[in-house]
């Protein structure tokens, strides 16, 4: 909404109008990684020039919701939900579920199926339905693909951004997004260590120091560091916060 105030939200999983028939989000909000959100805003601006606008149904989805969806879906229809063992592009903040409305009045336009329809009508190449419905679906697809998104092979409304491969699976609640951990909020200096993956034993370190206006500013260049032969892990000592995503858990002396 900060990037484009004309984007419309219809967050189905914050209410009962979804395939579960029950809310799973406490707030009707949508989040995406910033480059992906910017791409969606550009699509919306391009569509408004043609008399249409985007209506967003879902974006970032905490991992636990993906697990609930999987367990609530009968095995024969699990092609329509993500396997929590792998995580979803939604969990990475790089997938968005959306549809089209008329820009003038926000009225819904006809599509070959409803949102969350677990049938062949939801496929992006479904040949049935009215000509107008297929035209709207294909207009949406062309606009999204112009910004690098790819449509899910089962759902005309689901689009993945290629940056999804760069972000981790997240399990953050909506109210925790953008809110620093208490330890970070109090810190005057921070060392940020980044590695290629959990098992890498070397990485880079960047120093930060809090300025007089409260911002953590970079200090000096990045430098190469050694993190130990077993790589990285979440803390398990007393008082450690719960892991934000799945990964190895260790304590000093393991």
mmCIF file of N, CA, C and O in Angstrom, residues 175-252:
data_model
loop_
_atom_site.group_PDB
_atom_site.id
_atom_site.type_symbol
_atom_site.label_atom_id
_atom_site.label_comp_id
_atom_site.label_asym_id
_atom_site.label_seq_id
_atom_site.Cartn_x
_atom_site.Cartn_y
_atom_site.Cartn_z
ATOM 1 N N UNK A 175 2.491 -9.596 12.753
ATOM 2 C CA UNK A 175 2.829 -8.507 13.661
ATOM 3 C C UNK A 175 4.303 -8.476 14.034
ATOM 4 O O UNK A 175 4.760 -7.545 14.703
ATOM 5 N N UNK A 176 5.069 -9.492 13.602
ATOM 6 C CA UNK A 176 6.505 -9.500 13.868
ATOM 7 C C UNK A 176 7.317 -8.960 12.696
ATOM 8 O O UNK A 176 8.511 -8.702 12.840
ATOM 9 N N UNK A 177 6.675 -8.771 11.555
ATOM 10 C CA UNK A 177 7.398 -8.294 10.374
ATOM 11 C C UNK A 177 7.802 -6.838 10.572
ATOM 12 O O UNK A 177 6.974 -5.985 10.899
ATOM 13 N N UNK A 178 9.063 -6.559 10.373
ATOM 14 C CA UNK A 178 9.562 -5.207 10.522
ATOM 15 C C UNK A 178 9.826 -4.797 11.951
ATOM 16 O O UNK A 178 10.257 -3.670 12.203
ATOM 17 N N UNK A 179 9.576 -5.693 12.882
ATOM 18 C CA UNK A 179 9.815 -5.365 14.278
ATOM 19 C C UNK A 179 11.089 -6.066 14.734
ATOM 20 O O UNK A 179 11.159 -7.288 14.742
ATOM 21 N N UNK A 180 12.139 -5.330 15.101
ATOM 22 C CA UNK A 180 13.391 -5.977 15.488
ATOM 23 C C UNK A 180 13.256 -6.746 16.795
ATOM 24 O O UNK A 180 12.422 -6.424 17.639
ATOM 25 N N UNK A 181 14.074 -7.775 16.939
ATOM 26 C CA UNK A 181 14.120 -8.512 18.197
ATOM 27 C C UNK A 181 14.555 -7.568 19.311
ATOM 28 O O UNK A 181 15.285 -6.604 19.068
ATOM 29 N N UNK A 182 14.113 -7.803 20.548
ATOM 30 C CA UNK A 182 14.485 -6.907 21.649
ATOM 31 C C UNK A 182 15.993 -6.724 21.787
ATOM 32 O O UNK A 182 16.466 -5.619 22.043
ATOM 33 N N UNK A 183 16.755 -7.832 21.577
ATOM 34 C CA UNK A 183 18.213 -7.728 21.684
ATOM 35 C C UNK A 183 18.764 -6.761 20.639
ATOM 36 O O UNK A 183 19.660 -5.958 20.914
ATOM 37 N N UNK A 184 18.210 -6.824 19.427
ATOM 38 C CA UNK A 184 18.678 -5.949 18.354
ATOM 39 C C UNK A 184 18.253 -4.505 18.612
ATOM 40 O O UNK A 184 19.009 -3.569 18.345
ATOM 41 N N UNK A 185 17.058 -4.319 19.152
ATOM 42 C CA UNK A 185 16.570 -2.964 19.425
ATOM 43 C C UNK A 185 17.433 -2.253 20.456
ATOM 44 O O UNK A 185 17.572 -1.031 20.432
ATOM 45 N N UNK A 186 18.022 -3.026 21.392
ATOM 46 C CA UNK A 186 18.852 -2.417 22.453
ATOM 47 C C UNK A 186 20.310 -2.272 22.050
ATOM 48 O O UNK A 186 21.066 -1.564 22.700
ATOM 49 N N UNK A 187 20.731 -2.985 21.003
ATOM 50 C CA UNK A 187 22.156 -3.061 20.680
ATOM 51 C C UNK A 187 22.706 -1.741 20.148
ATOM 52 O O UNK A 187 22.074 -1.077 19.335
ATOM 53 N N UNK A 188 23.893 -1.385 20.625
ATOM 54 C CA UNK A 188 24.589 -0.213 20.100
ATOM 55 C C UNK A 188 25.517 -0.588 18.965
ATOM 56 O O UNK A 188 25.840 0.235 18.106
ATOM 57 N N UNK A 189 25.957 -1.850 18.938
ATOM 58 C CA UNK A 189 26.820 -2.355 17.869
ATOM 59 C C UNK A 189 26.337 -3.748 17.470
ATOM 60 O O UNK A 189 25.842 -4.516 18.303
ATOM 61 N N UNK A 190 26.468 -4.060 16.197
ATOM 62 C CA UNK A 190 26.019 -5.352 15.677
ATOM 63 C C UNK A 190 27.069 -5.901 14.723
ATOM 64 O O UNK A 190 27.649 -5.160 13.915
ATOM 65 N N UNK A 191 27.323 -7.204 14.831
ATOM 66 C CA UNK A 191 28.148 -7.919 13.856
ATOM 67 C C UNK A 191 27.219 -8.833 13.063
ATOM 68 O O UNK A 191 26.582 -9.719 13.633
ATOM 69 N N UNK A 192 27.126 -8.615 11.757
ATOM 70 C CA UNK A 192 26.281 -9.430 10.889
ATOM 71 C C UNK A 192 27.159 -10.391 10.100
ATOM 72 O O UNK A 192 27.981 -9.965 9.283
ATOM 73 N N UNK A 193 26.996 -11.692 10.357
ATOM 74 C CA UNK A 193 27.768 -12.719 9.667
ATOM 75 C C UNK A 193 26.861 -13.434 8.677
ATOM 76 O O UNK A 193 25.768 -13.876 9.038
ATOM 77 N N UNK A 194 27.305 -13.550 7.443
ATOM 78 C CA UNK A 194 26.532 -14.183 6.378
ATOM 79 C C UNK A 194 27.323 -15.327 5.781
ATOM 80 O O UNK A 194 28.505 -15.169 5.468
ATOM 81 N N UNK A 195 26.660 -16.490 5.636
ATOM 82 C CA UNK A 195 27.296 -17.642 4.984
ATOM 83 C C UNK A 195 26.417 -18.115 3.836
ATOM 84 O O UNK A 195 25.239 -17.779 3.761
ATOM 85 N N UNK A 196 27.003 -18.922 2.957
ATOM 86 C CA UNK A 196 26.266 -19.397 1.788
ATOM 87 C C UNK A 196 25.145 -20.352 2.172
ATOM 88 O O UNK A 196 24.087 -20.377 1.533
ATOM 89 N N UNK A 197 25.333 -21.149 3.199
ATOM 90 C CA UNK A 197 24.307 -22.064 3.680
ATOM 91 C C UNK A 197 24.664 -22.489 5.098
ATOM 92 O O UNK A 197 25.674 -22.055 5.661
ATOM 93 N N UNK A 198 23.829 -23.347 5.699
ATOM 94 C CA UNK A 198 24.045 -23.765 7.085
ATOM 95 C C UNK A 198 25.394 -24.458 7.279
ATOM 96 O O UNK A 198 25.999 -24.346 8.340
ATOM 97 N N UNK A 199 25.867 -25.183 6.284
ATOM 98 C CA UNK A 199 27.057 -26.021 6.452
ATOM 99 C C UNK A 199 28.362 -25.309 6.102
ATOM 100 O O UNK A 199 29.436 -25.861 6.360
ATOM 101 N N UNK A 200 28.276 -24.133 5.507
ATOM 102 C CA UNK A 200 29.502 -23.425 5.133
ATOM 103 C C UNK A 200 30.283 -23.037 6.392
ATOM 104 O O UNK A 200 29.708 -22.568 7.370
ATOM 105 N N UNK A 201 31.588 -23.244 6.383
ATOM 106 C CA UNK A 201 32.385 -22.920 7.574
ATOM 107 C C UNK A 201 33.091 -21.572 7.471
ATOM 108 O O UNK A 201 33.851 -21.200 8.353
ATOM 109 N N UNK A 202 32.845 -20.833 6.387
ATOM 110 C CA UNK A 202 33.413 -19.495 6.241
ATOM 111 C C UNK A 202 32.341 -18.574 5.665
ATOM 112 O O UNK A 202 31.384 -19.024 5.031
ATOM 113 N N UNK A 203 32.513 -17.287 5.906
ATOM 114 C CA UNK A 203 31.538 -16.327 5.402
ATOM 115 C C UNK A 203 32.102 -14.928 5.427
ATOM 116 O O UNK A 203 33.326 -14.734 5.389
ATOM 117 N N UNK A 204 31.219 -13.937 5.518
ATOM 118 C CA UNK A 204 31.650 -12.542 5.583
ATOM 119 C C UNK A 204 31.010 -11.871 6.789
ATOM 120 O O UNK A 204 29.942 -12.274 7.261
ATOM 121 N N UNK A 205 31.682 -10.853 7.289
ATOM 122 C CA UNK A 205 31.204 -10.110 8.452
ATOM 123 C C UNK A 205 31.117 -8.635 8.108
ATOM 124 O O UNK A 205 32.034 -8.080 7.480
ATOM 125 N N UNK A 206 30.010 -8.013 8.502
ATOM 126 C CA UNK A 206 29.839 -6.575 8.354
ATOM 127 C C UNK A 206 29.552 -5.978 9.725
ATOM 128 O O UNK A 206 28.691 -6.472 10.453
ATOM 129 N N UNK A 207 30.270 -4.921 10.083
ATOM 130 C CA UNK A 207 30.058 -4.251 11.367
ATOM 131 C C UNK A 207 29.036 -3.128 11.213
ATOM 132 O O UNK A 207 28.973 -2.482 10.169
ATOM 133 N N UNK A 208 28.237 -2.913 12.260
ATOM 134 C CA UNK A 208 27.261 -1.825 12.306
ATOM 135 C C UNK A 208 27.371 -1.126 13.660
ATOM 136 O O UNK A 208 27.680 -1.758 14.669
ATOM 137 N N UNK A 209 27.094 0.168 13.661
ATOM 138 C CA UNK A 209 27.081 0.926 14.914
ATOM 139 C C UNK A 209 25.893 1.885 14.877
ATOM 140 O O UNK A 209 25.612 2.505 13.842
ATOM 141 N N UNK A 210 25.202 1.992 16.022
ATOM 142 C CA UNK A 210 24.006 2.844 16.055
ATOM 143 C C UNK A 210 24.403 4.312 16.109
ATOM 144 O O UNK A 210 25.217 4.724 16.936
ATOM 145 N N UNK A 211 23.802 5.091 15.243
ATOM 146 C CA UNK A 211 24.103 6.516 15.177
ATOM 147 C C UNK A 211 23.247 7.279 16.190
ATOM 148 O O UNK A 211 22.362 6.709 16.840
ATOM 149 N N UNK A 212 23.477 8.571 16.278
ATOM 150 C CA UNK A 212 22.746 9.394 17.254
ATOM 151 C C UNK A 212 21.246 9.435 16.965
ATOM 152 O O UNK A 212 20.445 9.675 17.867
ATOM 153 N N UNK A 213 20.850 9.193 15.697
ATOM 154 C CA UNK A 213 19.423 9.192 15.377
ATOM 155 C C UNK A 213 18.820 7.791 15.413
ATOM 156 O O UNK A 213 17.694 7.571 14.951
ATOM 157 N N UNK A 214 19.568 6.819 15.949
ATOM 158 C CA UNK A 214 19.018 5.490 16.171
ATOM 159 C C UNK A 214 19.178 4.499 15.052
ATOM 160 O O UNK A 214 18.733 3.357 15.162
ATOM 161 N N UNK A 215 19.819 4.880 13.963
ATOM 162 C CA UNK A 215 19.984 3.989 12.816
ATOM 163 C C UNK A 215 21.254 3.171 12.966
ATOM 164 O O UNK A 215 22.293 3.692 13.402
ATOM 165 N N UNK A 216 21.187 1.874 12.623
ATOM 166 C CA UNK A 216 22.393 1.043 12.592
ATOM 167 C C UNK A 216 23.091 1.265 11.254
ATOM 168 O O UNK A 216 22.615 0.834 10.204
ATOM 169 N N UNK A 217 24.234 1.946 11.295
ATOM 170 C CA UNK A 217 24.963 2.297 10.082
ATOM 171 C C UNK A 217 26.177 1.386 9.904
ATOM 172 O O UNK A 217 26.810 0.965 10.885
ATOM 173 N N UNK A 218 26.502 1.073 8.655
ATOM 174 C CA UNK A 218 27.665 0.235 8.371
ATOM 175 C C UNK A 218 28.944 0.928 8.805
ATOM 176 O O UNK A 218 29.103 2.140 8.655
ATOM 177 N N UNK A 219 29.883 0.129 9.327
ATOM 178 C CA UNK A 219 31.198 0.628 9.726
ATOM 179 C C UNK A 219 32.247 -0.210 9.009
ATOM 180 O O UNK A 219 32.322 -1.418 9.209
ATOM 181 N N UNK A 220 33.040 0.424 8.166
ATOM 182 C CA UNK A 220 34.112 -0.285 7.484
ATOM 183 C C UNK A 220 33.610 -1.257 6.434
ATOM 184 O O UNK A 220 32.404 -1.443 6.240
ATOM 185 N N UNK A 221 34.552 -1.930 5.748
ATOM 186 C CA UNK A 221 34.192 -2.863 4.681
ATOM 187 C C UNK A 221 33.808 -4.236 5.236
ATOM 188 O O UNK A 221 34.051 -4.549 6.406
ATOM 189 N N UNK A 222 33.221 -5.063 4.397
ATOM 190 C CA UNK A 222 32.967 -6.457 4.758
ATOM 191 C C UNK A 222 34.301 -7.183 4.821
ATOM 192 O O UNK A 222 35.229 -6.866 4.079
ATOM 193 N N UNK A 223 34.395 -8.179 5.710
ATOM 194 C CA UNK A 223 35.637 -8.934 5.831
ATOM 195 C C UNK A 223 35.336 -10.428 5.908
ATOM 196 O O UNK A 223 34.248 -10.855 6.316
ATOM 197 N N UNK A 224 36.309 -11.221 5.479
ATOM 198 C CA UNK A 224 36.165 -12.674 5.506
ATOM 199 C C UNK A 224 36.323 -13.177 6.937
ATOM 200 O O UNK A 224 37.157 -12.691 7.694
ATOM 201 N N UNK A 225 35.472 -14.161 7.321
ATOM 202 C CA UNK A 225 35.539 -14.723 8.668
ATOM 203 C C UNK A 225 35.379 -16.244 8.613
ATOM 204 O O UNK A 225 34.863 -16.805 7.645
ATOM 205 N N UNK A 226 35.844 -16.890 9.704
ATOM 206 C CA UNK A 226 35.707 -18.329 9.893
ATOM 207 C C UNK A 226 34.657 -18.555 10.971
ATOM 208 O O UNK A 226 34.735 -17.954 12.046
ATOM 209 N N UNK A 227 33.657 -19.409 10.698
ATOM 210 C CA UNK A 227 32.595 -19.614 11.681
ATOM 211 C C UNK A 227 32.658 -20.991 12.339
ATOM 212 O O UNK A 227 31.812 -21.318 13.159
ATOM 213 N N UNK A 228 33.651 -21.794 12.004
ATOM 214 C CA UNK A 228 33.782 -23.107 12.623
ATOM 215 C C UNK A 228 33.500 -24.222 11.640
ATOM 216 O O UNK A 228 32.729 -24.055 10.698
ATOM 217 N N UNK A 229 34.084 -25.371 11.870
ATOM 218 C CA UNK A 229 34.032 -26.443 10.874
ATOM 219 C C UNK A 229 32.639 -27.040 10.690
ATOM 220 O O UNK A 229 32.342 -27.647 9.659
ATOM 221 N N UNK A 230 31.730 -26.868 11.676
ATOM 222 C CA UNK A 230 30.381 -27.415 11.550
ATOM 223 C C UNK A 230 29.369 -26.396 11.006
ATOM 224 O O UNK A 230 28.183 -26.682 10.930
ATOM 225 N N UNK A 231 29.833 -25.219 10.646
ATOM 226 C CA UNK A 231 28.930 -24.235 10.067
ATOM 227 C C UNK A 231 28.073 -23.527 11.104
ATOM 228 O O UNK A 231 28.431 -23.413 12.268
ATOM 229 N N UNK A 232 26.903 -23.056 10.665
ATOM 230 C CA UNK A 232 26.027 -22.235 11.491
ATOM 231 C C UNK A 232 24.889 -23.060 12.091
ATOM 232 O O UNK A 232 24.575 -24.154 11.609
ATOM 233 N N UNK A 233 24.234 -22.535 13.118
ATOM 234 C CA UNK A 233 23.088 -23.198 13.742
ATOM 235 C C UNK A 233 22.356 -22.192 14.621
ATOM 236 O O UNK A 233 22.897 -21.143 14.976
ATOM 237 N N UNK A 234 21.108 -22.524 14.960
ATOM 238 C CA UNK A 234 20.371 -21.733 15.930
ATOM 239 C C UNK A 234 20.849 -22.064 17.340
ATOM 240 O O UNK A 234 21.252 -23.190 17.614
ATOM 241 N N UNK A 235 20.738 -21.094 18.225
ATOM 242 C CA UNK A 235 21.108 -21.309 19.625
ATOM 243 C C UNK A 235 20.099 -22.228 20.312
ATOM 244 O O UNK A 235 18.913 -22.208 20.000
ATOM 245 N N UNK A 236 20.571 -23.010 21.274
ATOM 246 C CA UNK A 236 19.648 -23.819 22.073
ATOM 247 C C UNK A 236 19.880 -23.619 23.566
ATOM 248 O O UNK A 236 19.323 -24.351 24.381
ATOM 249 N N UNK A 237 20.714 -22.638 23.944
ATOM 250 C CA UNK A 237 20.972 -22.422 25.360
ATOM 251 C C UNK A 237 19.750 -21.803 26.048
ATOM 252 O O UNK A 237 18.815 -21.342 25.395
ATOM 253 N N UNK A 238 19.758 -21.797 27.349
ATOM 254 C CA UNK A 238 18.624 -21.282 28.111
ATOM 255 C C UNK A 238 18.367 -19.816 27.780
ATOM 256 O O UNK A 238 19.283 -18.990 27.759
ATOM 257 N N UNK A 239 17.122 -19.502 27.484
ATOM 258 C CA UNK A 239 16.757 -18.126 27.158
ATOM 259 C C UNK A 239 16.876 -17.787 25.690
ATOM 260 O O UNK A 239 16.568 -16.656 25.294
ATOM 261 N N UNK A 240 17.323 -18.747 24.859
ATOM 262 C CA UNK A 240 17.453 -18.471 23.428
ATOM 263 C C UNK A 240 16.072 -18.309 22.800
ATOM 264 O O UNK A 240 15.136 -19.023 23.152
ATOM 265 N N UNK A 241 15.911 -17.382 21.854
ATOM 266 C CA UNK A 241 14.617 -17.239 21.185
ATOM 267 C C UNK A 241 14.364 -18.441 20.286
ATOM 268 O O UNK A 241 15.306 -19.111 19.856
ATOM 269 N N UNK A 242 13.108 -18.751 19.973
ATOM 270 C CA UNK A 242 12.827 -19.881 19.081
ATOM 271 C C UNK A 242 13.345 -19.594 17.679
ATOM 272 O O UNK A 242 13.359 -18.439 17.246
ATOM 273 N N UNK A 243 13.797 -20.627 16.956
ATOM 274 C CA UNK A 243 14.275 -20.413 15.579
ATOM 275 C C UNK A 243 13.193 -19.788 14.714
ATOM 276 O O UNK A 243 12.016 -20.155 14.800
ATOM 277 N N UNK A 244 13.603 -18.851 13.859
ATOM 278 C CA UNK A 244 12.641 -18.194 12.966
ATOM 279 C C UNK A 244 12.245 -19.103 11.809
ATOM 280 O O UNK A 244 11.137 -19.014 11.290
ATOM 281 N N UNK A 245 13.151 -19.963 11.367
ATOM 282 C CA UNK A 245 12.887 -20.937 10.306
ATOM 283 C C UNK A 245 13.577 -22.238 10.682
ATOM 284 O O UNK A 245 14.377 -22.292 11.618
ATOM 285 N N UNK A 246 13.271 -23.301 9.945
ATOM 286 C CA UNK A 246 13.886 -24.581 10.230
ATOM 287 C C UNK A 246 15.392 -24.524 9.981
ATOM 288 O O UNK A 246 15.867 -23.823 9.085
ATOM 289 N N UNK A 247 16.155 -25.270 10.768
ATOM 290 C CA UNK A 247 17.596 -25.336 10.605
ATOM 291 C C UNK A 247 18.214 -26.092 11.763
ATOM 292 O O UNK A 247 17.536 -26.416 12.743
ATOM 293 N N UNK A 248 19.507 -26.395 11.687
ATOM 294 C CA UNK A 248 20.161 -27.116 12.777
ATOM 295 C C UNK A 248 20.169 -26.303 14.062
ATOM 296 O O UNK A 248 20.196 -25.073 14.034
ATOM 297 N N UNK A 249 20.128 -27.005 15.190
ATOM 298 C CA UNK A 249 20.131 -26.356 16.495
ATOM 299 C C UNK A 249 21.307 -26.924 17.292
ATOM 300 O O UNK A 249 21.483 -28.122 17.363
ATOM 301 N N UNK A 250 22.131 -26.063 17.879
ATOM 302 C CA UNK A 250 23.314 -26.490 18.615
ATOM 303 C C UNK A 250 23.478 -25.609 19.841
ATOM 304 O O UNK A 250 22.816 -24.591 19.992
ATOM 305 N N UNK A 251 24.417 -26.005 20.692
ATOM 306 C CA UNK A 251 24.819 -25.139 21.781
ATOM 307 C C UNK A 251 26.332 -25.201 21.896
ATOM 308 O O UNK A 251 26.975 -26.139 21.402
ATOM 309 N N UNK A 252 26.888 -24.195 22.526
ATOM 310 C CA UNK A 252 28.350 -24.135 22.697
ATOM 311 C C UNK A 252 28.841 -25.415 23.377
ATOM 312 O O UNK A 252 28.288 -25.838 24.393
#
